[in-house]
Amino acid sequence: MAAARPVELPSAVLERAERSEPNAELALRFFYYMSLMREVEERIERKLYRQGKIVGGVYVGRGQEAIPVGVGLTAEPEDVFFPSHRDLALFFIRGIHPRHIFAQYMGRVGGLTRGKDGNMHMGDLSRNIVAIISAMAASVPVAAGAALALKYKGTRNVAYVFFGDGATSRGDWHEGINLAAVQKVPLVLVCNNNQYAYSTPLEKQMACAHVADRAPGYGIPAEIVDGNDVFAIYEAARRAVAHARAGLGPYMIECKTFRMTGHSAHDAADYVPKHLWEEWAKKDPILRLERTLLERQWADSKTLEELRANIRAEVDEAVEWAERSPFPDPSELLDNVYETPPASSEK
Amino acid sequence: MEVTYLEAIRRGIWEEMERDPNVFLLGEDIGVYGGAFKITAGMLEHFGERRVIDTPLSESAIVGAAIGASLMGLRPIAEMQFADFISCAYDQIVNFAAKCRYRWGAAVPIVIRAPSGGGIHGGPFHSQNPEAWFAHVPGLKVVCPATAYDAKGLIKAAIRDNDPVIFFEHKALYRRIKEVIPDGDYTVPIGKARLDRQGTDLSIITYGAMLYVARDAADQLAEEGISVEIVDLRTVFPLDEETVLASVRKTSKAILLHEDTLSGGIGGEIAARIAEKAFEYLDGPIVRIAAPDTPIPFSPPLEEAFLPNAAKVVEKARWLARY
């Protein structure tokens, strides 16, 4: 049975979490995963979608790559991710190859759901990634339950749940956080505040200034972080996960960013004022990271170009692999509704 | 040993918690208070607060958390204080729990217990029979035991099942039904109906508290020389079509009886299957007896008029027997 975990004082926990220094190796890992996510999503949204090779919708996280990468790299493999549809890099961090992402978007058997679901609606429990619930707020109570189970089993692992600003308007977002807070479960709450829920801007979504303002109502700590600064996100996530691992309960991070696309590939996002695109393009998280890498002499431009070329080659191969992956056979239609098919089901 | 329907469920849960340390309970007022109907009485004291969790008043969070815990390998039993409140958790059940295995191969072994049914003057918010809301959702299993024996065997089977099971317990049966049931471990298979009584003239296909209405009616009809066969579905989804069809092929006449309201109820689905697969055996129209399409009223004369009863069944059965 589970042994009780030692409870540490918050200040001691946070102090230790803050002791990390950014370094070249970590920064290059940031660069790899953010660039890979950008490349895979550009390929899907701007090439394959336009060629008619993608089935259904496309949801990318352009301009928001620092969030899954900065948060995701604070996790241990046994920690559980509940990604939103803007968090593709979490799949790469868990070792899932881009070829399965392309196959997923093309409705092929090589996708994580074998064509049973599409686009970012995928998960892999063997790698501790839970598939998104399309109406994102619903993931929060589920993540609270996963965190409860991690505590129940006596592990030191945590659950990370990712959601957008729009999700925070729904009742089950609040219900999930409230339960998690009351039960003090190890849950890291990550808000991608990209300022638009589909076409609805933040000021029509909520009357408070920040999503983080909602946390004190549940008795949990929260902090606001620059959502385009991967180093700041990483540090905030380290504080959050240290808090959760120490048995102190949930912790919220609000990452302020901007959605540099429409809600999905079909959405031209004409409702976004032009100056916002220009303003936020200058804050691109990958360009910022590149500048830091060069300024600190953690990498030269030749190294970065080589990394990018490797990524492009990896992605070229992945697209070819996915295009060779077959569509599911209609005979799979009735599979896996139940563990054992009911007697009266007709094949 | 003679136990009530309520005690049978309680023992089933207790035994499974003793057997499997991954089984735990969550719900409103289930710990210190022992549950609104005392199903979980004594469990907090015996199993501790790690395994018997009093939650906030928050059905969506209760079911959502149960699903999340099940994905991590636990076997949660979530209690809805009244089945009526399950609508607050509807999204979690139908949009997530039911689809996980199909979408991405993840098992969701949860049990949602829901005290349902009328006849206790609970009024429109504490008397509903919501089983049909879920019997349309592939991926869910919907169980409605009528007897104490089945209640214990089915709750144990539900806890061991690797798919989400909604377990409707009829409140009017909790303390009214007493039976001698075996001590110790046994299960009743989900998805299997039970032939409650053999007969030759017509079949009554029913479940839950209406089993007792069917038995009363069958007793009265027997005195008139009408021999009634009763099928207790026990599981309403997925349906045990074979047992239903076998009975109808034998008697050639079918009455579908449920306490839930008529339109969109389980009876309609069974009627369609009989019409499709046993049409040539029928010697009369398929008859549905159900509550009328109204909310469940509160005042005793109104509720009595709402609920199907033996007199209503006898009247329809006589007509069908003569047909």
PDB file of C-alpha atoms in Angstrom, chain A residues 1-2 80 82 112-114 116-117 120-125 128-135 137-154 170-172 175-176 178-179 182-183 332-340 342-344 346, chain B residues 20-24 26 49-51 53-74 88 91-92 95-96 98 101-107 137-141 161-164 192 237-242 273 276-277:
ATOM      1  CA  MET A   1       0.000   0.000   0.000  1.00  0.00           C
ATOM      2  CA  ALA A   2       0.966   3.601  -0.476  1.00  0.00           C
ATOM      3  CA  VAL A  80       0.677  12.124 -17.268  1.00  0.00           C
ATOM      4  CA  PHE A  82      -3.556  15.893 -20.981  1.00  0.00           C
ATOM      5  CA  LEU A 112      -2.441   6.872 -33.079  1.00  0.00           C
ATOM      6  CA  THR A 113      -6.168   6.148 -33.338  1.00  0.00           C
ATOM      7  CA  ARG A 114      -6.017   3.929 -36.472  1.00  0.00           C
ATOM      8  CA  LYS A 116     -11.063   6.064 -35.407  1.00  0.00           C
ATOM      9  CA  ASP A 117     -10.486   9.743 -34.644  1.00  0.00           C
ATOM     10  CA  MET A 120      -5.130  16.268 -32.483  1.00  0.00           C
ATOM     11  CA  HIS A 121      -7.742  13.936 -31.001  1.00  0.00           C
ATOM     12  CA  MET A 122      -5.244  11.255 -30.052  1.00  0.00           C
ATOM     13  CA  GLY A 123      -3.512   9.737 -27.075  1.00  0.00           C
ATOM     14  CA  ASP A 124      -1.248   6.892 -26.052  1.00  0.00           C
ATOM     15  CA  LEU A 125      -1.600   5.549 -22.533  1.00  0.00           C
ATOM     16  CA  ASN A 128       1.104   8.539 -20.454  1.00  0.00           C
ATOM     17  CA  ILE A 129      -0.690  10.834 -22.864  1.00  0.00           C
ATOM     18  CA  VAL A 130      -4.465  11.013 -22.517  1.00  0.00           C
ATOM     19  CA  ALA A 131      -6.448  11.852 -25.660  1.00  0.00           C
ATOM     20  CA  ILE A 132      -8.097  15.248 -25.632  1.00  0.00           C
ATOM     21  CA  ILE A 133     -11.783  15.656 -24.933  1.00  0.00           C
ATOM     22  CA  SER A 134     -12.858  17.923 -27.769  1.00  0.00           C
ATOM     23  CA  ALA A 135     -14.749  20.275 -25.453  1.00  0.00           C
ATOM     24  CA  ALA A 137     -12.816  21.995 -20.193  1.00  0.00           C
ATOM     25  CA  ALA A 138     -13.961  18.416 -19.639  1.00  0.00           C
ATOM     26  CA  SER A 139     -10.327  17.293 -19.441  1.00  0.00           C
ATOM     27  CA  VAL A 140      -9.840  19.109 -16.142  1.00  0.00           C
ATOM     28  CA  PRO A 141     -11.949  16.840 -13.903  1.00  0.00           C
ATOM     29  CA  VAL A 142     -10.505  13.815 -15.695  1.00  0.00           C
ATOM     30  CA  ALA A 143      -6.971  15.065 -15.056  1.00  0.00           C
ATOM     31  CA  ALA A 144      -7.939  15.685 -11.428  1.00  0.00           C
ATOM     32  CA  GLY A 145      -8.954  12.025 -11.216  1.00  0.00           C
ATOM     33  CA  ALA A 146      -5.723  10.868 -12.847  1.00  0.00           C
ATOM     34  CA  ALA A 147      -3.767  12.946 -10.331  1.00  0.00           C
ATOM     35  CA  LEU A 148      -5.868  11.479  -7.556  1.00  0.00           C
ATOM     36  CA  ALA A 149      -4.956   8.000  -8.782  1.00  0.00           C
ATOM     37  CA  LEU A 150      -1.246   8.840  -8.898  1.00  0.00           C
ATOM     38  CA  LYS A 151      -1.479   9.914  -5.269  1.00  0.00           C
ATOM     39  CA  TYR A 152      -3.660   6.902  -4.371  1.00  0.00           C
ATOM     40  CA  LYS A 153      -1.013   4.567  -5.788  1.00  0.00           C
ATOM     41  CA  GLY A 154       1.683   6.216  -3.708  1.00  0.00           C
ATOM     42  CA  ARG A 170     -17.187  26.129 -18.539  1.00  0.00           C
ATOM     43  CA  GLY A 171     -18.527  24.649 -15.336  1.00  0.00           C
ATOM     44  CA  ASP A 172     -16.541  21.438 -15.428  1.00  0.00           C
ATOM     45  CA  GLU A 175     -15.602  21.711 -10.831  1.00  0.00           C
ATOM     46  CA  GLY A 176     -12.424  19.850 -11.699  1.00  0.00           C
ATOM     47  CA  ASN A 178     -12.283  22.628  -7.029  1.00  0.00           C
ATOM     48  CA  LEU A 179     -12.174  18.854  -6.525  1.00  0.00           C
ATOM     49  CA  VAL A 182      -9.983  20.016  -1.975  1.00  0.00           C
ATOM     50  CA  GLN A 183      -8.237  16.663  -2.439  1.00  0.00           C
ATOM     51  CA  GLU A 332     -12.583  -2.543 -38.401  1.00  0.00           C
ATOM     52  CA  LEU A 333     -15.749  -0.456 -37.992  1.00  0.00           C
ATOM     53  CA  LEU A 334     -17.223  -2.501 -35.145  1.00  0.00           C
ATOM     54  CA  ASP A 335     -13.953  -3.209 -33.334  1.00  0.00           C
ATOM     55  CA  ASN A 336     -13.265  -1.917 -29.852  1.00  0.00           C
ATOM     56  CA  VAL A 337     -16.653  -0.559 -28.870  1.00  0.00           C
ATOM     57  CA  TYR A 338     -16.394  -2.951 -25.938  1.00  0.00           C
ATOM     58  CA  GLU A 339     -13.658  -5.243 -24.683  1.00  0.00           C
ATOM     59  CA  THR A 340     -15.822  -8.192 -25.779  1.00  0.00           C
ATOM     60  CA  PRO A 342     -22.000  -8.025 -27.270  1.00  0.00           C
ATOM     61  CA  ALA A 343     -23.680 -11.265 -28.365  1.00  0.00           C
ATOM     62  CA  SER A 344     -26.326  -9.512 -30.454  1.00  0.00           C
ATOM     63  CA  GLU A 346     -24.041  -7.876 -36.071  1.00  0.00           C
TER      64      GLU A 346
ATOM     65  CA  ASP B  20      -9.187  -5.611  -5.072  1.00  0.00           C
ATOM     66  CA  PRO B  21      -7.247  -2.701  -3.531  1.00  0.00           C
ATOM     67  CA  ASN B  22      -7.753  -0.698  -6.754  1.00  0.00           C
ATOM     68  CA  VAL B  23     -11.503  -0.429  -6.120  1.00  0.00           C
ATOM     69  CA  PHE B  24     -12.486   2.815  -4.415  1.00  0.00           C
ATOM     70  CA  LEU B  26     -16.298   8.589  -4.604  1.00  0.00           C
ATOM     71  CA  GLU B  49     -10.762   7.984   3.640  1.00  0.00           C
ATOM     72  CA  ARG B  50      -8.267   7.095   0.928  1.00  0.00           C
ATOM     73  CA  ARG B  51     -10.766   4.621  -0.526  1.00  0.00           C
ATOM     74  CA  ILE B  53     -13.952   9.824  -0.776  1.00  0.00           C
ATOM     75  CA  ASP B  54     -16.546  12.444   0.112  1.00  0.00           C
ATOM     76  CA  THR B  55     -16.497  14.816  -2.839  1.00  0.00           C
ATOM     77  CA  PRO B  56     -17.765  18.328  -3.489  1.00  0.00           C
ATOM     78  CA  LEU B  57     -21.335  18.520  -4.753  1.00  0.00           C
ATOM     79  CA  SER B  58     -20.241  18.182  -8.323  1.00  0.00           C
ATOM     80  CA  GLU B  59     -21.407  15.317 -10.548  1.00  0.00           C
ATOM     81  CA  SER B  60     -19.291  16.282 -13.526  1.00  0.00           C
ATOM     82  CA  ALA B  61     -16.188  16.299 -11.337  1.00  0.00           C
ATOM     83  CA  ILE B  62     -17.138  13.005  -9.677  1.00  0.00           C
ATOM     84  CA  VAL B  63     -17.587  11.163 -12.957  1.00  0.00           C
ATOM     85  CA  GLY B  64     -14.694  12.962 -14.670  1.00  0.00           C
ATOM     86  CA  ALA B  65     -12.367  12.089 -11.817  1.00  0.00           C
ATOM     87  CA  ALA B  66     -13.583   8.499 -11.849  1.00  0.00           C
ATOM     88  CA  ILE B  67     -12.726   8.257 -15.540  1.00  0.00           C
ATOM     89  CA  GLY B  68      -9.298   9.798 -14.974  1.00  0.00           C
ATOM     90  CA  ALA B  69      -8.550   7.406 -12.128  1.00  0.00           C
ATOM     91  CA  SER B  70      -9.674   4.444 -14.215  1.00  0.00           C
ATOM     92  CA  LEU B  71      -7.271   5.452 -16.999  1.00  0.00           C
ATOM     93  CA  MET B  72      -4.514   5.170 -14.401  1.00  0.00           C
ATOM     94  CA  GLY B  73      -5.525   1.591 -13.584  1.00  0.00           C
ATOM     95  CA  LEU B  74      -7.927   2.038 -10.684  1.00  0.00           C
ATOM     96  CA  CYS B  88     -24.910  16.954 -14.805  1.00  0.00           C
ATOM     97  CA  ASP B  91     -20.985  14.969 -21.153  1.00  0.00           C
ATOM     98  CA  GLN B  92     -18.298  13.030 -19.309  1.00  0.00           C
ATOM     99  CA  ASN B  95     -18.600  12.073 -24.884  1.00  0.00           C
ATOM    100  CA  PHE B  96     -15.606  10.672 -23.094  1.00  0.00           C
ATOM    101  CA  ALA B  98     -18.129   5.741 -23.788  1.00  0.00           C
ATOM    102  CA  ARG B 101     -11.784   2.403 -26.074  1.00  0.00           C
ATOM    103  CA  TYR B 102     -13.051   3.020 -29.594  1.00  0.00           C
ATOM    104  CA  ARG B 103     -11.126   6.265 -30.172  1.00  0.00           C
ATOM    105  CA  TRP B 104      -7.758   5.396 -28.741  1.00  0.00           C
ATOM    106  CA  GLY B 105      -7.897   1.964 -27.174  1.00  0.00           C
ATOM    107  CA  ALA B 106      -8.101   3.104 -23.558  1.00  0.00           C
ATOM    108  CA  ALA B 107     -10.201   1.044 -21.142  1.00  0.00           C
ATOM    109  CA  VAL B 137     -24.737   5.294 -26.431  1.00  0.00           C
ATOM    110  CA  PRO B 138     -22.403   2.659 -27.884  1.00  0.00           C
ATOM    111  CA  GLY B 139     -19.598   1.863 -25.450  1.00  0.00           C
ATOM    112  CA  LEU B 140     -21.733   2.034 -22.319  1.00  0.00           C
ATOM    113  CA  LYS B 141     -23.316  -0.869 -20.470  1.00  0.00           C
ATOM    114  CA  ASP B 161     -15.915  -5.190 -16.118  1.00  0.00           C
ATOM    115  CA  ASN B 162     -13.361  -3.327 -18.245  1.00  0.00           C
ATOM    116  CA  ASP B 163     -15.971  -1.041 -19.825  1.00  0.00           C
ATOM    117  CA  PRO B 164     -18.009   1.758 -18.250  1.00  0.00           C
ATOM    118  CA  LYS B 192     -27.766 -11.667 -20.074  1.00  0.00           C
ATOM    119  CA  PHE B 237     -27.918  -2.210 -23.072  1.00  0.00           C
ATOM    120  CA  PRO B 238     -26.470  -4.129 -24.810  1.00  0.00           C
ATOM    121  CA  LEU B 239     -29.712  -6.117 -25.070  1.00  0.00           C
ATOM    122  CA  ASP B 240     -29.876  -9.882 -24.714  1.00  0.00           C
ATOM    123  CA  GLU B 241     -31.824 -10.235 -27.916  1.00  0.00           C
ATOM    124  CA  GLU B 242     -31.649 -14.044 -28.006  1.00  0.00           C
ATOM    125  CA  ARG B 273     -36.222  -6.149 -32.893  1.00  0.00           C
ATOM    126  CA  GLU B 276     -37.671  -7.499 -37.489  1.00  0.00           C
ATOM    127  CA  LYS B 277     -36.636 -10.922 -36.273  1.00  0.00           C
TER     128      LYS B 277
END
